[in-house]
Short mmCIF file of C-alpha atoms in Angstrom, two decimals:
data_model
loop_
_atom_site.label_atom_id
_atom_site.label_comp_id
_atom_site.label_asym_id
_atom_site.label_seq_id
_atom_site.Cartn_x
_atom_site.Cartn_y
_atom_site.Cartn_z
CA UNK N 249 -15.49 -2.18 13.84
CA UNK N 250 -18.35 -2.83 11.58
CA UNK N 251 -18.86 0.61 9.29
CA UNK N 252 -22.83 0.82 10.26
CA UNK N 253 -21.39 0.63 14.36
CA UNK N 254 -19.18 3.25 13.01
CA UNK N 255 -21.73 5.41 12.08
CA UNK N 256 -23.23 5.45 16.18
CA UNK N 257 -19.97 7.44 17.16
CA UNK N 258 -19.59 10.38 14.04
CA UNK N 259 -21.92 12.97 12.69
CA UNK N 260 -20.91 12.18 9.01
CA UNK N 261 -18.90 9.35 7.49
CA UNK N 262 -16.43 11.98 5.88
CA UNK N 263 -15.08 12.15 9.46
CA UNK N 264 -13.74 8.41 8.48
CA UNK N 265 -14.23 8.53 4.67
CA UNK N 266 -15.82 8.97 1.78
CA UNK N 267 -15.27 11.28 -1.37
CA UNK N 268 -14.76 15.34 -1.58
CA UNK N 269 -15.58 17.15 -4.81
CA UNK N 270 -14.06 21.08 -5.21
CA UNK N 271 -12.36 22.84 -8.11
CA UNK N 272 -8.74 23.85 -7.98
CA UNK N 273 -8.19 27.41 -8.69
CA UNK N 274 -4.52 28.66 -8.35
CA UNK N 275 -1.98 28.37 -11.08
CA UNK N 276 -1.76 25.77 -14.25
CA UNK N 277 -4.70 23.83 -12.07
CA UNK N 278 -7.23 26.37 -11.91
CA UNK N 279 -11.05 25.98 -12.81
CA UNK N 280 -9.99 21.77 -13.12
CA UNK N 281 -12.23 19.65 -11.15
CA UNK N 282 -11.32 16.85 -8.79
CA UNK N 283 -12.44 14.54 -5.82
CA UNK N 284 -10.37 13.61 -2.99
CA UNK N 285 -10.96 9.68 -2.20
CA UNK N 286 -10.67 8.65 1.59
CA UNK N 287 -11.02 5.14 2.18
CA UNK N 288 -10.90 5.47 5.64
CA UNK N 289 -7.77 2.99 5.82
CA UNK N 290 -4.92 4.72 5.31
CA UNK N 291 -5.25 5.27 1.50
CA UNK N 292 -6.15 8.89 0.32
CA UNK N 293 -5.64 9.81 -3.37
CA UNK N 294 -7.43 12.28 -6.14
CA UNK N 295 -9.05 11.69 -9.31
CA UNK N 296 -9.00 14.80 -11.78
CA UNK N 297 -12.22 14.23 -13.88
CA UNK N 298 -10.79 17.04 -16.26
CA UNK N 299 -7.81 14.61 -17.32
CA UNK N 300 -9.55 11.68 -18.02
CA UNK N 301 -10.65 10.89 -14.72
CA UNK N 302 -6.60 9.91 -14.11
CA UNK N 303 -5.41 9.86 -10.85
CA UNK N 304 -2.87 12.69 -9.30
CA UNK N 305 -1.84 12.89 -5.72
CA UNK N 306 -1.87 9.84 -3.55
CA UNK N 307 -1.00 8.93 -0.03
CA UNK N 308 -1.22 5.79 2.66
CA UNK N 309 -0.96 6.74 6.41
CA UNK N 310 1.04 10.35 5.54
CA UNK N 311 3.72 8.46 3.02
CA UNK N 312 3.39 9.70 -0.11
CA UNK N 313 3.34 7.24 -3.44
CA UNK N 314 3.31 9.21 -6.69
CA UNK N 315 5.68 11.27 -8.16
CA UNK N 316 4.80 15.05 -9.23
CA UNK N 317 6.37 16.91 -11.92
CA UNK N 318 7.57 20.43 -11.82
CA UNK N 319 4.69 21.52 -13.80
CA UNK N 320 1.96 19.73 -10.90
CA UNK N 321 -1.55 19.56 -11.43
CA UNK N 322 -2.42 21.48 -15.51
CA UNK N 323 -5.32 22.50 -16.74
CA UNK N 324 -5.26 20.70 -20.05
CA UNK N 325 -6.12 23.71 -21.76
CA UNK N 326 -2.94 24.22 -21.75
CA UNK N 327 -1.87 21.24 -23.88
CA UNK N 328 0.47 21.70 -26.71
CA UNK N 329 -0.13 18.63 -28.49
CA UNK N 330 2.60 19.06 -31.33
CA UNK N 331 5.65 16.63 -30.92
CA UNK N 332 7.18 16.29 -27.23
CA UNK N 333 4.85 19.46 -25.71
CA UNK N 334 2.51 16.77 -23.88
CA UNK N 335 5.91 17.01 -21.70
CA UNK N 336 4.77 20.65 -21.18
CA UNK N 337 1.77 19.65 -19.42
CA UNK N 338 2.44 16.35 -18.23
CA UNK N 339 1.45 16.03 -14.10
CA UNK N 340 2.67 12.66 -13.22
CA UNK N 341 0.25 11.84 -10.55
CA UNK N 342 -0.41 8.09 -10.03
CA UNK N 343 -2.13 7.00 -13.25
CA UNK N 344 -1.64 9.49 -16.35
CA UNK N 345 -3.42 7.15 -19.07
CA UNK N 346 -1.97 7.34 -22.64
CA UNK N 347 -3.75 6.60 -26.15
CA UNK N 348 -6.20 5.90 -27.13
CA UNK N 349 -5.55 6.17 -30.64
CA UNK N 350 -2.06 6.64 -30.61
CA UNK N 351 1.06 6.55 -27.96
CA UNK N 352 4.60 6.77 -27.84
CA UNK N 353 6.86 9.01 -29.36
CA UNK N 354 6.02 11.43 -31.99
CA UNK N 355 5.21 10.37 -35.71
CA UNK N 356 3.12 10.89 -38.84
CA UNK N 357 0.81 8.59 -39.72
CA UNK N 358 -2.32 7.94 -42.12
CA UNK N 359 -1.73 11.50 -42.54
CA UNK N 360 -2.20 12.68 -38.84
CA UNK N 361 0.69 14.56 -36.70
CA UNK N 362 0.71 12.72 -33.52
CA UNK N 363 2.30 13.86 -30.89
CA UNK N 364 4.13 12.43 -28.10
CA UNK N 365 1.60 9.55 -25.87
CA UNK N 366 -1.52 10.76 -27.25
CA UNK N 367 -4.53 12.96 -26.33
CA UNK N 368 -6.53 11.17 -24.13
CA UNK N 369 -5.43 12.50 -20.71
CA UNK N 370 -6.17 16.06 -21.94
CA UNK N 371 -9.62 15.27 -23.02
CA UNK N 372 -12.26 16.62 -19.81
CA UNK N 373 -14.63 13.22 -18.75
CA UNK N 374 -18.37 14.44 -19.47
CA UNK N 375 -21.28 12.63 -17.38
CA UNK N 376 -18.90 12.37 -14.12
CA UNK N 377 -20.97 11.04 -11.27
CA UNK N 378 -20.33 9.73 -7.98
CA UNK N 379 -22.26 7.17 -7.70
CA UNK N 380 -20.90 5.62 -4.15
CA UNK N 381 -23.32 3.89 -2.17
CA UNK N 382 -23.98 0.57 -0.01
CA UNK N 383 -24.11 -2.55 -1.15
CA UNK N 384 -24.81 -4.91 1.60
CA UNK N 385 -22.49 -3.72 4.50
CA UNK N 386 -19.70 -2.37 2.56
CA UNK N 387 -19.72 0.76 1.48
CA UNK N 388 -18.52 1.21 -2.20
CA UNK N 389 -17.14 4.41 -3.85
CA UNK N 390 -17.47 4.48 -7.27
CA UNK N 391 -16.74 7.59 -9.58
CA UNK N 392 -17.59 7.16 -13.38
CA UNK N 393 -17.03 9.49 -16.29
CA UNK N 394 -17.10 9.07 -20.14
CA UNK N 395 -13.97 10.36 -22.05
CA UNK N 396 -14.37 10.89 -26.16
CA UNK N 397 -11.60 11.44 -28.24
CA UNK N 398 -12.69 11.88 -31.62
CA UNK N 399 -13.18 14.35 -34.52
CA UNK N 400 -14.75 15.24 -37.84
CA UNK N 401 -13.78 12.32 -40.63
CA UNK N 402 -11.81 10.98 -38.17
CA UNK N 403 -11.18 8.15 -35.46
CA UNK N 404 -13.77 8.13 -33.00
CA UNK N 405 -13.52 5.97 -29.53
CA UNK N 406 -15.12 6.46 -26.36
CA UNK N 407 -14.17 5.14 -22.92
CA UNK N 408 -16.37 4.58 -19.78
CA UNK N 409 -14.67 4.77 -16.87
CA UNK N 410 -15.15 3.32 -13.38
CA UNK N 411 -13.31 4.06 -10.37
CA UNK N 412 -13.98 1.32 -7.48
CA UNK N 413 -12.70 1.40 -3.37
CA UNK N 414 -14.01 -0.61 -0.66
CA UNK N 415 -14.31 1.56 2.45
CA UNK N 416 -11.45 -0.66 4.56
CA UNK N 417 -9.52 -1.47 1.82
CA UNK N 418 -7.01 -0.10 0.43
CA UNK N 419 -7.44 -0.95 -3.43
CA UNK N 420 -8.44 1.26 -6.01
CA UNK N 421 -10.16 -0.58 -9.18
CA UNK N 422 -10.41 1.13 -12.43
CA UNK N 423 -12.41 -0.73 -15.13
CA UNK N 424 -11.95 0.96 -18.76
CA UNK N 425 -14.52 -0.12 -21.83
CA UNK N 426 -13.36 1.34 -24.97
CA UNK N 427 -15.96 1.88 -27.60
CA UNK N 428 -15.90 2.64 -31.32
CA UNK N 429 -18.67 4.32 -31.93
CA UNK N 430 -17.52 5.61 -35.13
CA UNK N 431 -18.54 4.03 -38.53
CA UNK N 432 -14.87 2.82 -39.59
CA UNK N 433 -11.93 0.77 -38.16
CA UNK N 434 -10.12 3.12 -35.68
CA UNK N 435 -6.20 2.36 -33.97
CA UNK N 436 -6.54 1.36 -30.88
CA UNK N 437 -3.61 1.47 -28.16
CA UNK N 438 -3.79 2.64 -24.77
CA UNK N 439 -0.96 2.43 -22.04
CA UNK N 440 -1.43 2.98 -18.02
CA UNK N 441 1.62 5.58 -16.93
CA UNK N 442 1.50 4.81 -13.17
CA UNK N 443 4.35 6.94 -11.49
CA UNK N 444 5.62 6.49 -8.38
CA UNK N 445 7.71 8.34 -6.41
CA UNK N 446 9.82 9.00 -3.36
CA UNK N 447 9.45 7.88 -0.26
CA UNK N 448 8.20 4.88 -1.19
CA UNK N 449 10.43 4.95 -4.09
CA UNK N 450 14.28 5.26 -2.99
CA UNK N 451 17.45 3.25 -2.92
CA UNK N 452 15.62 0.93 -0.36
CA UNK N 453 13.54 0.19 -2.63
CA UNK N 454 12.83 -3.27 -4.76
CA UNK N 455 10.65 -4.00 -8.03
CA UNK N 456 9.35 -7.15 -7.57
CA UNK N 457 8.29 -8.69 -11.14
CA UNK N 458 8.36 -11.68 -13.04
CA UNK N 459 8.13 -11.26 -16.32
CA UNK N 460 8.21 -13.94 -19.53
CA UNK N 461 10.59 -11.70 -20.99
CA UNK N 462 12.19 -8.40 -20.78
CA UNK N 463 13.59 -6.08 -23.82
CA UNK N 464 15.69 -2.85 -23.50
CA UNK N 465 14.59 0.17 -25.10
CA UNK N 466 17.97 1.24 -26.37
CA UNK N 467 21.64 0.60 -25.09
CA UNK N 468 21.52 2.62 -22.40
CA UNK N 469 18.79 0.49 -20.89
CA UNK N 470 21.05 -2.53 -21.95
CA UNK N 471 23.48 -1.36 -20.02
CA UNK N 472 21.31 -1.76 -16.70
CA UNK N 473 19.33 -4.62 -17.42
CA UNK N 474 21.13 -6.42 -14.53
CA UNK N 475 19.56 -3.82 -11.88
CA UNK N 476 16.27 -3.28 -13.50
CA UNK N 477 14.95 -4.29 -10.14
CA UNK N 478 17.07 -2.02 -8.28
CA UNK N 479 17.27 1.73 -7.35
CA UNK N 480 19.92 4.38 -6.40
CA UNK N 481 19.94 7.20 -4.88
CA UNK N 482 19.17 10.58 -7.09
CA UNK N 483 22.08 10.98 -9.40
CA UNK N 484 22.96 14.16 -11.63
CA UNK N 485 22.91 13.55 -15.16
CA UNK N 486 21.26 10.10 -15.31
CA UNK N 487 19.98 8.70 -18.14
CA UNK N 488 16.46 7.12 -18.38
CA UNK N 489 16.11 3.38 -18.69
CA UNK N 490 13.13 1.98 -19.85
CA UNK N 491 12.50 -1.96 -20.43
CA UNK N 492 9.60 -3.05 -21.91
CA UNK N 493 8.51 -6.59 -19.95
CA UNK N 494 6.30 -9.45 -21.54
CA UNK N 495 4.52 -10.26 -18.93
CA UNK N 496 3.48 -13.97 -17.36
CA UNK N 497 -0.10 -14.34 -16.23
CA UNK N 498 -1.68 -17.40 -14.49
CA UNK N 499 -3.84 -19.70 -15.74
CA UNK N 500 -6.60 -16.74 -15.91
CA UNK N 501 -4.23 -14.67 -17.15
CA UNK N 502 -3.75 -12.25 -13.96
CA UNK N 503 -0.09 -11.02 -13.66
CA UNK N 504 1.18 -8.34 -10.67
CA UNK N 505 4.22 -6.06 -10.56
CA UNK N 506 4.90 -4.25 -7.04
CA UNK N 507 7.19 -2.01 -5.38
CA UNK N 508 8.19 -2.71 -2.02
CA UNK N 509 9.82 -0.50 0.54
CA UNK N 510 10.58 -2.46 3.52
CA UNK N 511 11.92 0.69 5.43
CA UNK N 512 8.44 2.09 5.04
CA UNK N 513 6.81 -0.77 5.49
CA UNK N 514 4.74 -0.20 2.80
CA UNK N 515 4.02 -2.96 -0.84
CA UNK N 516 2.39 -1.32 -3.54
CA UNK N 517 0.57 -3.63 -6.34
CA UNK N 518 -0.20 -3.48 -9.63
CA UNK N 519 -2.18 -6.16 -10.72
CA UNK N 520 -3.77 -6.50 -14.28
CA UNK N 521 -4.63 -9.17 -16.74
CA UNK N 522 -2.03 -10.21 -19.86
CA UNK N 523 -5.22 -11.05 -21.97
CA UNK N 524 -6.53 -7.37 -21.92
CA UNK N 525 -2.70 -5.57 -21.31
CA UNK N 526 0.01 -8.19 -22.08
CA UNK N 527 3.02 -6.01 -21.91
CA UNK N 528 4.33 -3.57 -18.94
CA UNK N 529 6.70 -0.94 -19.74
CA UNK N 530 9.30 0.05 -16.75
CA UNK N 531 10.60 3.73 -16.94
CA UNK N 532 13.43 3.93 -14.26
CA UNK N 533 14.44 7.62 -13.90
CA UNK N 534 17.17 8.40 -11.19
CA UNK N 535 17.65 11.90 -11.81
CA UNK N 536 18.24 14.76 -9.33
CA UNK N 537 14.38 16.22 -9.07
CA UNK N 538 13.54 14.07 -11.73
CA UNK N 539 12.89 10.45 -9.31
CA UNK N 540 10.35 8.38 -10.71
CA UNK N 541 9.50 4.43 -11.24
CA UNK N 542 6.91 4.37 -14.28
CA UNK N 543 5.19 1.13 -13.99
CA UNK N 544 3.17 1.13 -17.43
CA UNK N 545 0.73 -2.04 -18.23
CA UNK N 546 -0.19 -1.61 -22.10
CA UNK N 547 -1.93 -3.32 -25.18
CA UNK N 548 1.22 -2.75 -27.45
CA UNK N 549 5.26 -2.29 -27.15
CA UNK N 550 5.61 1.78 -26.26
CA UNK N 551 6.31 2.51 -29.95
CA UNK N 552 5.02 5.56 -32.39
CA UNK N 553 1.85 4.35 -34.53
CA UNK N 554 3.59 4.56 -37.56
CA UNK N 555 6.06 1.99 -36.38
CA UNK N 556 3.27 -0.46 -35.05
CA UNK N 557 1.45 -0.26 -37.95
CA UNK N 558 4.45 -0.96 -40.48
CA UNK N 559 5.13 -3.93 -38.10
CA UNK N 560 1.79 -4.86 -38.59
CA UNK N 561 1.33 -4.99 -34.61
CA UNK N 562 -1.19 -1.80 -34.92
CA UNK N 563 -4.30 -3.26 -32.37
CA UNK N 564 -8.13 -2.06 -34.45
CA UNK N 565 -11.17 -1.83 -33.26
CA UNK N 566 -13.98 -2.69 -35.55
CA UNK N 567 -16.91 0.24 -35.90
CA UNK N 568 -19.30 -0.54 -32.51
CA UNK N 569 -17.00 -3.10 -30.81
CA UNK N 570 -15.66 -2.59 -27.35
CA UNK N 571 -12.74 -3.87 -24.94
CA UNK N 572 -12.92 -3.72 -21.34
CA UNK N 573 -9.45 -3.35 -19.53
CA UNK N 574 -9.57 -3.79 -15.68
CA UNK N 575 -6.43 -2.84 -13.55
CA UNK N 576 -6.05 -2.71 -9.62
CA UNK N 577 -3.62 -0.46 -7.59
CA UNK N 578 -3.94 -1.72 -3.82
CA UNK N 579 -1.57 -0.78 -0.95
CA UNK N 580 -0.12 -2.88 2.00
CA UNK N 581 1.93 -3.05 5.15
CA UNK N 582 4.34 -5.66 5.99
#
């Protein structure tokens, strides 16, 4: 039905959909902000604007799609950011973003301690609006927020973000423009940690990818490279694997990666452009409470900014230039 005949039967769209704002207050979550997203389709999820607008819980018709660490939902105040204790803090959720100065493991460089994948999704969004509206006879939800991470003689980039679903369709678009608006040349890497999670990850399930080429992080990931596609049930003990894939685009450079549980019913893709993020890292982790897919698009291999820059790979951004990265997450039935 047309969402304006809609409107003759309910009292409010949030009966069908629309956004929720409230503030979390038990636990490691309290006092953090967030908005629950109903696109009135099947497709519910939550965007935290006190983690860098990322995204956290998310659902299509009551099956969920993102895994959750032990720790949950954190207040980022209680980020340790000192080698691996971003691990201390670290939510899962659907999109944790990484960067945007550094990512990775932890290293020293330039003089900085950088810890493990960066501050960014620690850093509270300032100027968060929901701006959601009609346009024509859709009706668009859009969240936006600004996220600075910067200090005093030191690197200083900003990104706008923009958080996009159709009411009807089951696609969330986020559209990143990263900013220096310092006075010097500042690192620039940034890396989209989308983790999914049981059901719609489990042995049933299938990566479906095509990539130029794929690399191994280590042996261990060597040793599975002939199942990278594949998935087990949860094992004790496992070992991570992670591959890093370069990816193929088309002729306008648009690439997708997708999960697909045919048990559920249920394809989720991932669909991004090689020209802004040209590399996708897979994390495949089959451990016993520990079940997650990591399906990462980046701008650089997942490797410590020390390393990058020795390799003379490190990406810059010039003082007042920007980048725009655009990345859709969409859900469907077969």
């Amino acid at each position: 039905m047309d969402l304006k005949e809609q409107l003759k039967y309910i009292g409010n769209n949030k009966q069908l959909w629309g956004v929720r704002s409230y503030e979390l207050n038990d636990g490691w979550a309290r006092k953090m902000r967030a908005f629950d997203v109903n696109v009135g389709n099947g497709l519910l999820y939550t965007v935290l604007p006190d983690r860098g607008m990322d995204i956290t819980m998310a659902s299509f018709k009551g099956n969920n799609l993102a895994y959750l660490t032990c720790n949950g939902e954190t207040n980022p105040a209680y980020y340790e950011p000192e080698g691996i204790g971003w691990l201390h803090t670290f939510s899962g959720g659907l999109l944790t973003t990484c960067g945007l100065t550094h990512l990775g493991p932890p290293s020293v460089d330039d003089g900085e301690n950088l810890g493990l994948h960066g501050r960014y999704s620690t850093i509270p969004a300032r100027q968060v609006a929901d701006c959601s509206s009609w346009v024509g006879d859709e009706y668009q939800i859009k969240l936006k927020g600004i996220i600075e991470e910067g200090y005093l003689f030191g690197n200083k980039l900003r990104l706008e973000r923009e958080i996009v679903s159709t009411i009807g369709k089951n696609e969330i678009e986020i559209t990143d423009t990263v900013t220096n608006f310092g006075y010097k040349a500042s690192p620039y890497t940034i890396l989209y940690h989308i983790n999914l999670g049981y059901p719609l990850l489990s042995e049933k399930a299938e990566l479906e990818i095509n990539p130029h080429e794929t690399i191994p992080r280590d042996q261990t990931a060597a040793s599975g490279m002939n199942e990278f596609r594949k998935f087990i049930m949860p094992q004790e003990n496992f070992n991570e694997q992670v591959f890093f894939h370069k990816m193929k685009g088309n002729q306008d450079g648009y690439t997708k990666a997708s999960l697909l549980n045919k048990e559920l019913g249920i394809r989720l893709n991932i669909s991004f452009n090689v020209n802004q993020l040209p590399f996708l890292a897979e994390w495949k982790m089959m451990g016993c409470g520990e079940y997650v897919l990591g399906l990462e698009p980046a701008n650089v291999f997942v490797k410590s900014r020390k390393q990058l820059r020795e390799e003379g790979s490190l990406p810059v951004l010039n003082p007042q230039e920007s980048v725009t990265n655009k990345l859709v997450i969409s859900v469907e039935e077969l």
